[in-house]
Amino acid sequence: MEITQRIRLLLSEMNRGVYEKETEINLSLLAALAGESILLLGPPGVAKSMVARRLKSAFTDARAFEYLMSRFSTPDEIFGPVSISRLKESDKYERAIDGYLPTADVVFLDEIWKAGPAIQNTLLTVINEKLFRNGDKELHLPLKLLVAASNELPAQGEGLEALWDRFLIRILCTCVKQEESFYKMLLDDSADHPETTACEWQISDREYAEWQAEIRRVTLPLDVLSCITAIRHGLTSVEMQNSDLRRNVYVSDRRWKNIVKLLKTSAFVHGRTEVSMTDLLPVYHCLWSEPDESVAIRDIVIRALFVSHTKQIAGIASSLKSDLKVSRVREALDKARLAGDRRDDDLLITEHFYYQVEKHGTGNTYIFIVDYRNLKEYSAKDAPTLGVMYADPINPKRTIIRAFADTGAVKEEGTERVTLYRDDKHLYINGVRFPMRRLQRGEEQQLWLGNLSVTDRDYETELDAAATSIDRLVRDLSDNLFVSEEDKKSVAQYVSIVRKEIAWARVDMRKLRYGDE
């Protein structure tokens, strides 16, 4: 049986009889396989301890240790009492560790932040290096996963920052949200589902050691590294919901190093020898420092996953709009030539697409060639053409005039609705006449449209390829064992926005091809 199917079946068994805790259990197993630790943050009574008990059943003959911390907890209660016999017989200060944390495969420590400094310092070494010093001996621990839980964040100024940073995955645990799941939980009359039942998919110690070696050989390709860079840049300015403030979320180099190990583990579990973009989405659980940052950081990760697609689509859309401009101006000029209309031949063409309006504002006002040529003649009887006037987003000192039937179509800030007419030599803006910039005697067109041509690109094939690539990534994300249903919904929401951009590009493509308006 391939490893992906085996882990899928194992997770299914571990999630049996548990309601809406798939994310906690699945990511806990990922953390265990990566040799990392996990923190469950949430109120009492949301099955945090059950998650740790279920993780014990993932490993063959695993031993577990659970403890509820208090301000008065001592190292003896966690790491084992001092062995009186060893002290008497050999004058050695050693702990009797059997049945305590140093001999456990899976550890659950509740109310972790209530641990005293002596416990905290030992835990740092346990989590980091899987080592425990007992007297004059340094023991390599069998620890595969340490699950910590709390209903609060660590207090500031109490030296808990180092321990907080050691928990690579941090998950917000909540009560059952879906009514259907809630009813199932209420009606589930089995007193307690077996949490340590052996099954054929359990992982042995030998397999676990072999897998660690294989995980180390998994590679990280350039596109994944680029995506990590995009995420890091996004974390410098996290947009918070219902706030104008942005946060710079700090993530230590050590965490990024451990995140890479998590990515490699995810790739290995999915039967790959190389990390893919689909492994990246769950890492937002590793990046937040405050609970209210979680959703915003997930959005940053999702945008980073699709950034190559959005850049590609933006490039296609920009090229299409340029081609559409060229096509429309050529069409307008050809139409005027065929009609024998030569009254605009001496108007100065600026930057291929504009005529300049003189004596308006600062003298830096321009109207699209196509719009000016298609304007109605000035008449007291006919209704004017509706248009908009706005600052050019590329050059804010320049004012652009467009003729639009729907004046709400332009969303640039500071857009002003105007009425437009023309005659042989002037543009009328809100009834006020302005001369058009004409070529002076001896002056020649410097930027004639003949210098431009429509690009010979197969836009339809490019857009189809982009859409197919997006669909493939969405499908692969959906198949990932560690991507939650909530995450999939967020991906779908973002992708729907990207697909709209593709749809708008297809509209421009049809306009270019068939002259549709």
Tab-separated table of N, CA and C in Angstrom, residues 45-55 108-110 149:
chain	number	residue	atom	x	y	z
A	45	GLY	N	-13.028	22.143	27.269
A	45	GLY	CA	-14.127	21.329	26.759
A	45	GLY	C	-14.228	21.238	25.257
A	46	VAL	N	-13.128	21.480	24.524
A	46	VAL	CA	-13.184	21.382	23.058
A	46	VAL	C	-12.314	20.232	22.549
A	47	ALA	N	-12.128	19.224	23.387
A	47	ALA	CA	-11.471	17.957	23.003
A	47	ALA	C	-9.988	18.110	22.685
A	48	LYS	N	-9.303	19.039	23.363
A	48	LYS	CA	-7.861	19.185	23.116
A	48	LYS	C	-7.097	17.946	23.591
A	49	SER	N	-7.464	17.427	24.760
A	49	SER	CA	-6.763	16.245	25.280
A	49	SER	C	-7.043	15.013	24.427
A	50	MET	N	-8.244	14.944	23.850
A	50	MET	CA	-8.585	13.800	23.005
A	50	MET	C	-7.669	13.726	21.782
A	51	VAL	N	-7.274	14.891	21.268
A	51	VAL	CA	-6.381	14.919	20.109
A	51	VAL	C	-5.088	14.179	20.432
A	52	ALA	N	-4.505	14.480	21.596
A	52	ALA	CA	-3.253	13.823	21.982
A	52	ALA	C	-3.452	12.326	22.161
A	53	ARG	N	-4.571	11.932	22.743
A	53	ARG	CA	-4.825	10.497	22.942
A	53	ARG	C	-4.978	9.783	21.612
A	54	ARG	N	-5.622	10.439	20.661
A	54	ARG	CA	-5.757	9.829	19.336
A	54	ARG	C	-4.394	9.683	18.654
A	55	LEU	N	-3.496	10.630	18.900
A	55	LEU	CA	-2.173	10.538	18.274
A	55	LEU	C	-1.378	9.352	18.794
A	108	PHE	N	1.184	15.044	26.331
A	108	PHE	CA	0.178	16.106	26.346
A	108	PHE	C	0.336	16.902	27.628
A	109	LEU	N	0.629	18.180	27.503
A	109	LEU	CA	0.782	19.074	28.645
A	109	LEU	C	-0.280	20.157	28.564
A	110	ASP	N	-1.229	20.088	29.478
A	110	ASP	CA	-2.318	21.068	29.493
A	110	ASP	C	-1.929	22.266	30.352
A	149	ALA	N	-1.410	22.501	25.389
A	149	ALA	CA	-2.728	23.130	25.282
A	149	ALA	C	-2.839	24.264	26.283
